[in-house]
Short mmCIF file of C-alpha atoms and ligand atoms in Angstrom, two decimals:
data_model
loop_
_atom_site.label_atom_id
_atom_site.label_comp_id
_atom_site.label_asym_id
_atom_site.label_seq_id
_atom_site.Cartn_x
_atom_site.Cartn_y
_atom_site.Cartn_z
CA UNK A 11 0.01 0.03 -0.04
CA UNK A 12 1.39 3.40 -0.93
CA UNK A 13 0.14 6.89 -1.68
CA UNK A 14 1.49 9.21 -4.39
CA UNK A 15 1.48 12.94 -4.27
CA UNK A 16 1.65 14.81 -7.54
CA UNK A 17 2.61 18.47 -7.68
CA UNK A 18 1.33 20.05 -10.94
CA UNK A 19 2.18 23.38 -12.46
CA UNK A 20 0.73 24.69 -15.71
CA UNK A 21 3.25 25.70 -18.39
CA UNK A 22 2.88 29.17 -19.86
CA UNK A 23 -0.02 30.04 -17.64
CA UNK A 24 1.51 33.35 -16.63
CA UNK A 25 1.75 34.48 -20.26
CA UNK A 26 -1.90 33.63 -20.89
CA UNK A 27 -2.92 35.37 -17.69
CA UNK A 28 -0.85 38.47 -18.45
CA UNK A 29 -1.87 38.83 -22.04
CA UNK A 30 -5.48 37.74 -22.03
CA UNK A 31 -6.49 38.86 -18.56
CA UNK A 32 -7.39 37.24 -15.27
CA UNK A 33 -10.91 36.48 -16.37
CA UNK A 34 -9.64 34.15 -19.09
CA UNK A 35 -6.97 32.79 -16.73
CA UNK A 36 -9.57 31.90 -14.11
CA UNK A 37 -11.75 30.08 -16.65
CA UNK A 38 -8.75 28.16 -17.88
CA UNK A 39 -7.95 27.03 -14.34
CA UNK A 40 -11.53 25.87 -13.83
CA UNK A 41 -11.43 23.95 -17.06
CA UNK A 42 -8.11 22.39 -16.22
CA UNK A 43 -9.15 21.30 -12.80
CA UNK A 44 -12.32 19.59 -14.09
CA UNK A 45 -10.26 17.87 -16.75
CA UNK A 46 -7.82 16.59 -14.13
CA UNK A 47 -10.72 15.35 -12.03
CA UNK A 48 -12.09 13.46 -14.97
CA UNK A 49 -9.06 11.14 -15.02
CA UNK A 50 -8.92 10.61 -11.27
CA UNK A 51 -10.71 8.03 -9.17
CA UNK A 52 -13.26 8.89 -6.49
CA UNK A 53 -10.76 8.12 -3.76
CA UNK A 54 -8.15 10.52 -5.14
CA UNK A 55 -7.98 14.16 -4.11
CA UNK A 56 -7.34 17.34 -6.07
CA UNK A 57 -6.51 20.66 -4.45
CA UNK A 58 -5.38 23.97 -5.84
CA UNK A 59 -2.35 25.37 -4.15
CA UNK A 60 -2.78 28.85 -5.44
CA UNK A 61 -1.73 30.39 -8.74
CA UNK A 62 -1.53 27.66 -11.35
CA UNK A 63 -0.33 24.99 -8.96
CA UNK A 64 -2.34 21.90 -8.08
CA UNK A 65 -1.75 18.99 -5.77
CA UNK A 66 -3.17 15.51 -6.44
CA UNK A 67 -3.12 12.79 -3.86
CA UNK A 68 -3.51 9.36 -5.35
CA UNK A 69 -4.90 6.92 -2.72
CA UNK A 70 -5.22 4.46 -5.49
CA UNK A 71 -1.54 4.32 -6.52
CA UNK A 72 -0.23 0.84 -6.28
CA UNK A 73 3.32 1.84 -7.04
CA UNK A 74 5.52 4.43 -8.69
CA UNK A 75 4.62 3.40 -12.23
CA UNK A 76 0.91 3.45 -11.62
CA UNK A 77 1.39 7.03 -10.45
CA UNK A 78 3.32 7.68 -13.61
CA UNK A 79 0.42 6.27 -15.61
CA UNK A 80 -1.93 8.79 -14.04
CA UNK A 81 0.54 11.58 -14.82
CA UNK A 82 0.49 10.57 -18.47
CA UNK A 83 -3.29 10.70 -18.51
CA UNK A 84 -3.24 14.13 -16.95
CA UNK A 85 -0.62 15.47 -19.35
CA UNK A 86 -2.61 14.18 -22.25
CA UNK A 87 -5.92 15.73 -21.24
CA UNK A 88 -4.42 19.05 -20.19
CA UNK A 89 -2.68 19.33 -23.51
CA UNK A 90 -5.93 19.37 -25.49
CA UNK A 91 -6.70 22.91 -26.70
CA UNK A 92 -9.15 24.86 -24.45
CA UNK A 93 -11.73 27.16 -26.00
CA UNK A 94 -12.45 30.18 -23.81
CA UNK A 95 -14.50 33.09 -25.07
CA UNK A 96 -13.03 33.53 -28.56
CA UNK A 97 -9.62 32.12 -27.74
CA UNK A 98 -8.30 28.72 -28.41
CA UNK A 99 -5.68 28.18 -25.74
CA UNK A 100 -2.89 25.66 -25.69
CA UNK A 101 -1.31 24.80 -22.37
CA UNK A 102 0.46 21.88 -20.83
CA UNK A 103 1.55 20.78 -17.42
CA UNK A 104 4.71 19.80 -15.63
CA UNK A 105 4.24 17.32 -12.82
CA UNK A 106 6.51 16.09 -9.93
CA UNK A 107 5.77 12.85 -8.12
CA UNK A 108 6.67 12.01 -4.49
CA UNK A 109 5.70 8.69 -3.00
CA UNK A 110 4.60 8.08 0.61
CA UNK A 111 6.33 6.93 2.64
CA UNK A 112 9.66 6.49 0.75
CA UNK A 113 9.96 10.14 -0.32
CA UNK A 114 8.59 11.59 2.93
CA UNK A 115 6.18 10.58 5.67
CA UNK A 116 4.46 13.88 6.27
CA UNK A 117 2.48 16.12 3.96
CA UNK A 118 4.92 18.97 4.10
CA UNK A 119 7.92 16.90 3.03
CA UNK A 120 5.91 15.17 0.32
CA UNK A 121 4.79 18.47 -1.11
CA UNK A 122 8.30 19.93 -0.96
CA UNK A 123 9.84 16.96 -2.74
CA UNK A 124 7.11 16.69 -5.36
CA UNK A 125 7.68 20.43 -5.99
CA UNK A 126 11.38 19.78 -6.49
CA UNK A 127 10.59 17.01 -8.95
CA UNK A 128 8.18 19.37 -10.77
CA UNK A 129 10.94 21.91 -11.13
CA UNK A 130 13.00 19.21 -12.85
CA UNK A 131 10.10 18.30 -15.15
CA UNK A 132 10.06 21.98 -16.22
CA UNK A 133 13.73 21.84 -16.82
CA UNK A 134 13.30 18.80 -19.04
CA UNK A 135 11.31 21.08 -21.38
CA UNK A 136 7.87 21.01 -19.78
CA UNK A 137 4.85 18.89 -20.70
CA UNK A 138 6.32 16.01 -18.79
CA UNK A 139 6.51 14.41 -15.32
CA UNK A 140 9.44 13.48 -13.10
CA UNK A 141 9.72 11.25 -10.04
CA UNK A 142 11.36 12.68 -6.91
CA UNK A 143 14.78 11.27 -6.12
CA UNK A 144 17.16 12.24 -3.30
CA UNK A 145 19.63 13.15 -5.99
CA UNK A 146 17.31 15.95 -7.08
CA UNK A 147 17.49 17.62 -3.69
CA UNK A 148 21.23 17.44 -3.80
CA UNK A 149 21.17 19.07 -7.18
CA UNK A 150 18.89 21.80 -6.04
CA UNK A 151 21.25 22.37 -3.13
CA UNK A 152 24.23 22.53 -5.45
CA UNK A 153 22.32 25.05 -7.64
CA UNK A 154 21.63 27.22 -4.62
CA UNK A 155 25.25 27.21 -3.65
CA UNK A 156 26.32 28.18 -7.17
CA UNK A 157 23.62 30.82 -7.29
CA UNK A 158 24.85 32.45 -4.05
CA UNK A 159 28.46 32.47 -5.20
CA UNK A 160 27.51 33.74 -8.68
CA UNK A 161 25.76 36.77 -7.18
CA UNK A 162 29.12 38.10 -6.12
CA UNK A 163 31.23 36.87 -8.97
CA UNK A 164 31.46 40.17 -10.78
CA UNK A 165 32.32 42.26 -7.68
CA UNK A 166 34.86 39.68 -6.59
CA UNK A 167 36.52 39.73 -10.01
CA UNK A 168 36.00 36.03 -10.58
CA UNK A 169 34.74 36.26 -14.04
CA UNK A 170 37.04 36.61 -17.07
CA UNK A 171 37.05 35.93 -20.75
CA UNK A 172 38.77 33.47 -23.00
CA UNK A 173 38.99 33.90 -26.73
CA UNK A 174 38.85 31.33 -29.45
CA UNK A 175 40.07 32.12 -32.96
CA UNK A 176 37.78 31.96 -35.91
CA UNK A 177 39.75 31.08 -39.10
CA UNK A 178 38.94 32.16 -42.61
CA UNK A 179 38.99 28.84 -44.50
CA UNK A 180 39.93 30.64 -47.74
CA UNK A 181 42.82 32.73 -46.58
CA UNK A 182 43.72 30.46 -43.62
CA UNK A 183 43.99 33.50 -41.42
CA UNK A 184 42.41 34.45 -38.10
CA UNK A 185 39.53 36.71 -38.90
CA UNK A 186 37.95 37.13 -35.46
CA UNK A 187 37.64 35.70 -31.97
CA UNK A 188 34.68 34.34 -30.02
CA UNK A 189 34.55 35.56 -26.43
CA UNK A 190 33.80 32.65 -23.92
CA UNK A 191 33.22 33.45 -20.29
CA UNK A 192 35.09 31.68 -17.49
CA UNK A 193 34.40 31.59 -13.74
CA UNK A 194 36.85 30.64 -11.06
CA UNK A 195 35.47 30.74 -7.53
CA UNK A 196 37.65 30.26 -4.41
CA UNK A 197 35.34 27.61 -2.92
CA UNK A 198 33.80 26.01 -5.99
CA UNK A 199 36.88 26.11 -8.14
CA UNK A 200 36.48 26.34 -11.90
CA UNK A 201 32.80 26.15 -12.91
CA UNK A 202 31.99 25.54 -16.57
CA UNK A 203 29.70 28.05 -18.40
CA UNK A 204 27.52 25.14 -19.41
CA UNK A 205 26.75 24.79 -15.68
CA UNK A 206 26.49 28.39 -14.50
CA UNK A 207 25.02 30.17 -17.58
CA UNK A 208 21.66 28.32 -17.17
CA UNK A 209 21.60 29.22 -13.48
CA UNK A 210 22.47 32.80 -14.29
CA UNK A 211 19.54 32.75 -16.71
CA UNK A 212 17.08 31.29 -14.22
CA UNK A 213 18.00 33.91 -11.69
CA UNK A 214 18.26 36.89 -14.02
CA UNK A 215 21.95 37.32 -13.08
CA UNK A 216 22.74 36.85 -16.76
CA UNK A 217 21.77 40.46 -17.36
CA UNK A 218 24.58 42.13 -15.37
CA UNK A 219 26.96 39.23 -16.24
CA UNK A 220 26.14 39.53 -19.92
CA UNK A 221 26.75 43.27 -19.79
CA UNK A 222 30.11 42.71 -18.15
CA UNK A 223 31.04 40.16 -20.85
CA UNK A 224 29.93 42.50 -23.63
CA UNK A 225 31.88 45.44 -22.30
CA UNK A 226 35.07 43.46 -21.60
CA UNK A 227 34.95 41.73 -25.00
CA UNK A 228 34.65 45.03 -26.80
CA UNK A 229 37.50 46.56 -24.86
CA UNK A 230 39.75 43.57 -25.45
CA UNK A 231 38.94 43.53 -29.13
CA UNK A 232 40.00 47.15 -29.57
CA UNK A 233 43.34 46.33 -27.94
CA UNK A 234 43.88 43.32 -30.18
CA UNK A 235 42.88 45.24 -33.21
CA UNK A 236 45.65 47.73 -32.53
CA UNK A 237 48.12 44.86 -32.69
CA UNK A 238 46.56 43.11 -35.70
CA UNK A 239 44.64 45.55 -37.89
CA UNK A 240 43.35 42.76 -40.09
CA UNK A 241 41.07 41.49 -37.36
CA UNK A 242 37.46 42.07 -38.47
CA UNK A 243 35.17 41.53 -35.46
CA UNK A 244 34.57 39.98 -32.09
CA UNK A 245 31.82 37.35 -31.67
CA UNK A 246 29.86 37.59 -28.41
CA UNK A 247 27.28 35.12 -27.07
CA UNK A 248 24.06 36.72 -26.05
CA UNK A 249 21.66 34.82 -23.84
CA UNK A 250 17.98 34.98 -24.72
CA UNK A 251 17.15 36.41 -21.27
CA UNK A 252 19.69 39.17 -21.77
CA UNK A 253 18.38 39.84 -25.27
CA UNK A 254 14.85 40.17 -23.96
CA UNK A 255 15.77 42.36 -21.01
CA UNK A 256 14.28 45.88 -21.26
CA UNK A 257 17.52 47.89 -21.50
CA UNK A 258 19.54 45.57 -23.75
CA UNK A 259 19.75 47.87 -26.72
CA UNK A 260 20.40 51.05 -24.76
CA UNK A 261 23.03 49.36 -22.63
CA UNK A 262 25.01 48.08 -25.62
CA UNK A 263 24.72 51.35 -27.42
CA UNK A 264 26.12 53.18 -24.41
CA UNK A 265 28.97 50.72 -24.10
CA UNK A 266 30.09 50.88 -27.73
CA UNK A 267 30.01 54.66 -27.76
CA UNK A 268 32.17 54.71 -24.62
CA UNK A 269 34.64 52.27 -26.15
CA UNK A 270 34.56 53.61 -29.65
CA UNK A 271 33.99 50.25 -31.28
CA UNK A 272 31.78 50.06 -34.41
CA UNK A 273 28.66 47.82 -34.44
CA UNK A 274 30.04 46.18 -37.62
CA UNK A 275 33.00 44.98 -35.49
CA UNK A 276 30.62 43.00 -33.27
CA UNK A 277 28.84 39.73 -34.08
CA UNK A 278 26.05 38.78 -31.70
CA UNK A 279 25.54 35.05 -31.39
CA UNK A 280 22.02 33.93 -30.53
CA UNK A 281 21.05 30.24 -30.37
CA UNK A 282 18.72 28.72 -32.93
CA UNK A 283 16.50 27.25 -30.18
CA UNK A 284 15.74 30.70 -28.98
CA UNK A 285 15.36 32.44 -32.34
CA UNK A 286 12.86 29.74 -33.31
CA UNK A 287 10.14 30.99 -31.03
CA UNK A 288 10.85 34.63 -31.42
CA UNK A 289 7.92 36.99 -31.03
CA UNK A 290 7.34 40.10 -33.06
CA UNK A 291 9.18 42.33 -30.51
CA UNK A 292 12.33 40.19 -30.77
CA UNK A 293 12.30 40.34 -34.56
CA UNK A 294 11.89 44.10 -34.37
CA UNK A 295 14.89 44.29 -32.13
CA UNK A 296 16.93 42.05 -34.49
CA UNK A 297 16.08 44.40 -37.38
CA UNK A 298 17.04 47.40 -35.31
CA UNK A 299 20.39 45.84 -34.42
CA UNK A 300 20.96 44.96 -38.03
CA UNK A 301 20.20 48.48 -39.21
CA UNK A 302 22.66 49.78 -36.66
CA UNK A 303 25.28 47.64 -38.35
CA UNK A 304 25.69 44.75 -35.89
CA UNK A 305 26.40 41.32 -37.39
CA UNK A 306 24.02 38.62 -36.21
CA UNK A 307 24.78 34.92 -36.05
CA UNK A 308 22.62 31.89 -35.35
CA UNK A 309 24.56 29.61 -32.94
CA UNK A 310 24.13 25.86 -32.54
CA UNK A 311 22.39 25.69 -35.90
CA UNK A 312 20.72 22.37 -36.73
CA UNK A 313 19.61 21.62 -33.16
CA UNK A 314 16.50 23.75 -33.13
CA UNK A 315 14.43 22.34 -36.05
CA UNK A 316 13.67 25.77 -37.51
CA UNK A 317 12.67 25.92 -41.13
CA UNK A 318 14.94 27.57 -43.65
CA UNK A 319 11.99 29.56 -44.97
CA UNK A 320 11.50 31.10 -41.55
CA UNK A 321 15.24 31.84 -41.23
CA UNK A 322 15.40 33.47 -44.61
CA UNK A 323 13.17 36.20 -43.25
CA UNK A 324 15.47 36.93 -40.36
CA UNK A 325 18.06 39.72 -40.51
CA UNK A 326 21.08 37.57 -39.75
CA UNK A 327 24.21 36.97 -41.84
CA UNK A 328 25.89 33.99 -40.24
CA UNK A 329 24.86 30.43 -39.59
CA UNK A 330 27.02 28.61 -37.12
CA UNK A 331 26.68 24.88 -37.66
CA UNK A 332 26.48 22.99 -34.37
CA UNK A 333 29.47 20.94 -33.33
CA UNK A 334 27.28 17.84 -33.18
CA UNK A 335 27.18 17.80 -37.03
CA UNK A 336 30.89 18.53 -37.46
CA UNK A 337 31.83 15.58 -35.29
CA UNK A 338 33.22 12.57 -37.13
CA UNK A 339 32.91 13.99 -40.63
CA UNK A 340 33.62 12.79 -43.25
CA UNK A 341 33.43 9.26 -41.75
CA UNK A 342 29.94 9.80 -40.32
CA UNK A 343 27.92 9.98 -43.50
CA UNK A 344 24.77 11.20 -41.76
CA UNK A 345 26.58 14.25 -40.29
CA UNK A 346 28.30 14.84 -43.58
CA UNK A 347 25.03 14.98 -45.47
CA UNK A 348 23.48 17.35 -42.97
CA UNK A 349 26.51 19.58 -42.96
CA UNK A 350 26.49 19.60 -46.76
CA UNK A 351 22.85 20.53 -46.88
CA UNK A 352 23.19 23.31 -44.32
CA UNK A 353 26.09 24.83 -46.18
CA UNK A 354 24.37 24.63 -49.56
CA UNK A 355 21.14 26.14 -48.29
CA UNK A 356 23.01 28.84 -46.37
CA UNK A 357 24.91 29.78 -49.48
CA UNK A 358 21.79 29.97 -51.63
CA UNK A 359 20.18 32.28 -49.01
CA UNK A 360 23.29 34.43 -48.84
CA UNK A 361 24.47 33.47 -45.35
CA UNK A 362 28.03 33.02 -44.23
CA UNK A 363 28.73 29.68 -42.59
CA UNK A 364 30.89 28.95 -39.56
CA UNK A 365 31.73 25.38 -38.55
CA UNK A 366 32.54 24.97 -34.82
CA UNK A 367 34.28 22.14 -33.04
CA UNK A 368 36.78 21.30 -35.76
CA UNK A 369 39.30 18.96 -34.21
CA UNK A 370 40.99 17.15 -37.08
CA UNK A 371 42.54 18.10 -40.47
CA UNK A 372 40.09 15.83 -42.36
CA UNK A 373 37.24 17.89 -40.98
CA UNK A 374 38.83 21.05 -42.28
CA UNK A 375 39.42 19.50 -45.69
CA UNK A 376 35.78 18.57 -46.23
CA UNK A 377 34.49 21.85 -44.93
CA UNK A 378 36.80 23.80 -47.16
CA UNK A 379 35.69 21.71 -50.07
CA UNK A 380 32.05 22.30 -49.27
CA UNK A 381 32.64 26.06 -49.30
CA UNK A 382 32.27 26.68 -45.58
CA UNK A 383 33.60 30.18 -44.83
CA UNK A 384 34.95 30.04 -41.35
CA UNK A 385 36.30 27.39 -39.04
CA UNK A 386 36.65 27.26 -35.36
CA UNK A 387 37.84 24.47 -33.01
CA UNK A 388 40.65 22.81 -31.11
CA UNK A 389 42.37 22.03 -34.39
CA UNK A 390 43.22 25.69 -34.79
CA UNK A 391 43.24 26.89 -31.23
CA UNK A 392 41.61 26.25 -27.87
CA UNK A 393 39.98 29.17 -26.09
CA UNK A 394 42.90 31.15 -24.68
CA UNK A 395 43.41 33.99 -22.21
CA UNK A 396 43.61 37.59 -23.43
CA UNK A 397 47.34 37.71 -22.60
CA UNK A 398 48.04 34.58 -24.64
CA UNK A 399 46.13 35.86 -27.58
CA UNK A 400 47.87 39.17 -27.37
CA UNK A 401 51.30 37.56 -27.26
CA UNK A 402 50.52 35.31 -30.20
CA UNK A 403 49.52 38.30 -32.26
CA UNK A 404 52.66 40.19 -31.38
CA UNK A 405 54.95 37.26 -32.35
P1 C2E B 19 28.97 27.76 -27.59
O1 C2E B 19 28.61 29.18 -27.74
O2 C2E B 19 28.42 26.83 -28.61
O3 C2E B 19 30.55 27.72 -27.49
C1 C2E B 19 31.37 26.73 -28.05
C2 C2E B 19 31.87 25.76 -27.00
O4 C2E B 19 32.54 24.72 -27.67
C3 C2E B 19 32.82 26.42 -26.05
O5 C2E B 19 32.67 25.76 -24.74
C4 C2E B 19 34.21 26.05 -26.64
O6 C2E B 19 35.24 26.03 -25.64
C5 C2E B 19 33.89 24.63 -27.13
N1 C2E B 19 34.74 24.25 -28.23
C6 C2E B 19 35.29 25.00 -29.13
N2 C2E B 19 36.01 24.26 -30.04
C7 C2E B 19 35.88 22.99 -29.62
C8 C2E B 19 36.41 21.74 -30.12
O7 C2E B 19 37.16 21.64 -31.15
N3 C2E B 19 36.06 20.57 -29.50
C9 C2E B 19 35.30 20.65 -28.35
N4 C2E B 19 34.98 19.51 -27.76
N5 C2E B 19 34.75 21.78 -27.86
C10 C2E B 19 35.10 22.97 -28.47
P2 C2E B 19 32.51 26.58 -23.42
O8 C2E B 19 33.46 27.72 -23.40
O9 C2E B 19 32.62 25.59 -22.33
O10 C2E B 19 31.07 27.15 -23.50
C11 C2E B 19 29.91 26.34 -23.49
C12 C2E B 19 28.70 27.10 -23.76
O11 C2E B 19 28.43 28.07 -22.68
C13 C2E B 19 28.70 28.00 -25.02
O12 C2E B 19 28.45 27.21 -26.13
C14 C2E B 19 27.67 29.00 -24.73
O13 C2E B 19 26.42 28.50 -24.96
C15 C2E B 19 27.87 29.19 -23.25
N6 C2E B 19 28.73 30.36 -23.08
C16 C2E B 19 30.08 30.43 -22.99
N7 C2E B 19 30.48 31.71 -22.87
C17 C2E B 19 29.38 32.46 -22.87
C18 C2E B 19 29.13 33.89 -22.76
O14 C2E B 19 30.03 34.72 -22.68
N8 C2E B 19 27.81 34.27 -22.76
C19 C2E B 19 26.79 33.44 -22.84
N9 C2E B 19 25.51 33.93 -22.82
N10 C2E B 19 26.98 32.09 -22.94
C20 C2E B 19 28.24 31.64 -22.95
CA1 CA B 20 28.72 30.61 -29.44
CA1 CA B 21 27.68 26.72 -30.58
#
């Protein structure tokens, strides 16, 4: 005999509520709760925790997987479009599952742990459920520790930039550098950007951090440009959260005026996953940046399933093929064909192509033959400190 507690949170509810009004939001909640009820048994219990959060107690759960089965039913029925007034709304849910007594023997602990699991379901990309596991709590703890340390990272001078060369595959010369942030904390040691950037995004810390990176990268570029006047631009990664923040455009305008760098000397890298679900405001901002002269690049291309016809309408000039497709070419024929297709399509649409993650000469050979414009990867150079880059340019 066991009881399962499900913690459910609607995805995108806040957007619906904010854009269509509380009246529509309330009706949606009523509809969702009656749908959830419809897949539960008499003995189960449904309660609203406030906002768009619900708790379900499954008396009837025999074991973990029977609770999972109920989650699947709930996800399925919540996903069906809801008609309210004249709107057809699409929503979905994220659910966390905690089992009594193995994941907690009182209500408070069960809710807390189911909530933690729900948070992970959201992280998995929403519209899914996740079982609680002690490991999750440890992860949440780790995240909190990182978050606390990250809050002071700028003031404590713990963040710095590395630069990785981008090679012109025609002239075989360094054309530019990509700025990559690094973090070294006294207690945590070296933390990879793949770990801390998502946390910075979740907490909004990415806005000041991103501004710091942007400024530093521009300053460093101007110094490098004095040594090597043939350098064309600096590539800077921009997080979607940073891009969407209210003052983004004004901030970078102020910075570039201060430093005296031209927009055409800056390439902003935005990931394809993000660009894919761009709203009108974001497209407007892209156009504005473009008209100011900034170069725009789509990073991690090929992983976001966007259509070329959509991309062709975007004001970008560079497509950066994701490393996953560059790996093992030409041996891996699948990757080779995808890379070939991306380069051919990009060319026909007038985009420049960059291949990232080149590690071996054979990869460079194929990419050159295919007409790829720029190469980046350990084969040419690892990300290096500013000092090392400077010295290599002087030599
Ligand atoms: P990304 O923008 O796709 O950056 C490329 C990553 O691939 C970098 O990892 C780089 O060091 C690595 N790399 C480059 N060449 C090779 C290669 O030949 N082989 C292999 N195995 N790896 C290679 P890194 O620096 O750890 O950054 C990881 C991700 O963190 C970046 O992916 C980017 O999404 C994010 N990131 C890094 N710096 C920044 C930043 O300044 N701002 C923002 N918003 N995100 C950043
Ligand atoms: Ca990048
Ligand atoms: Ca990339």
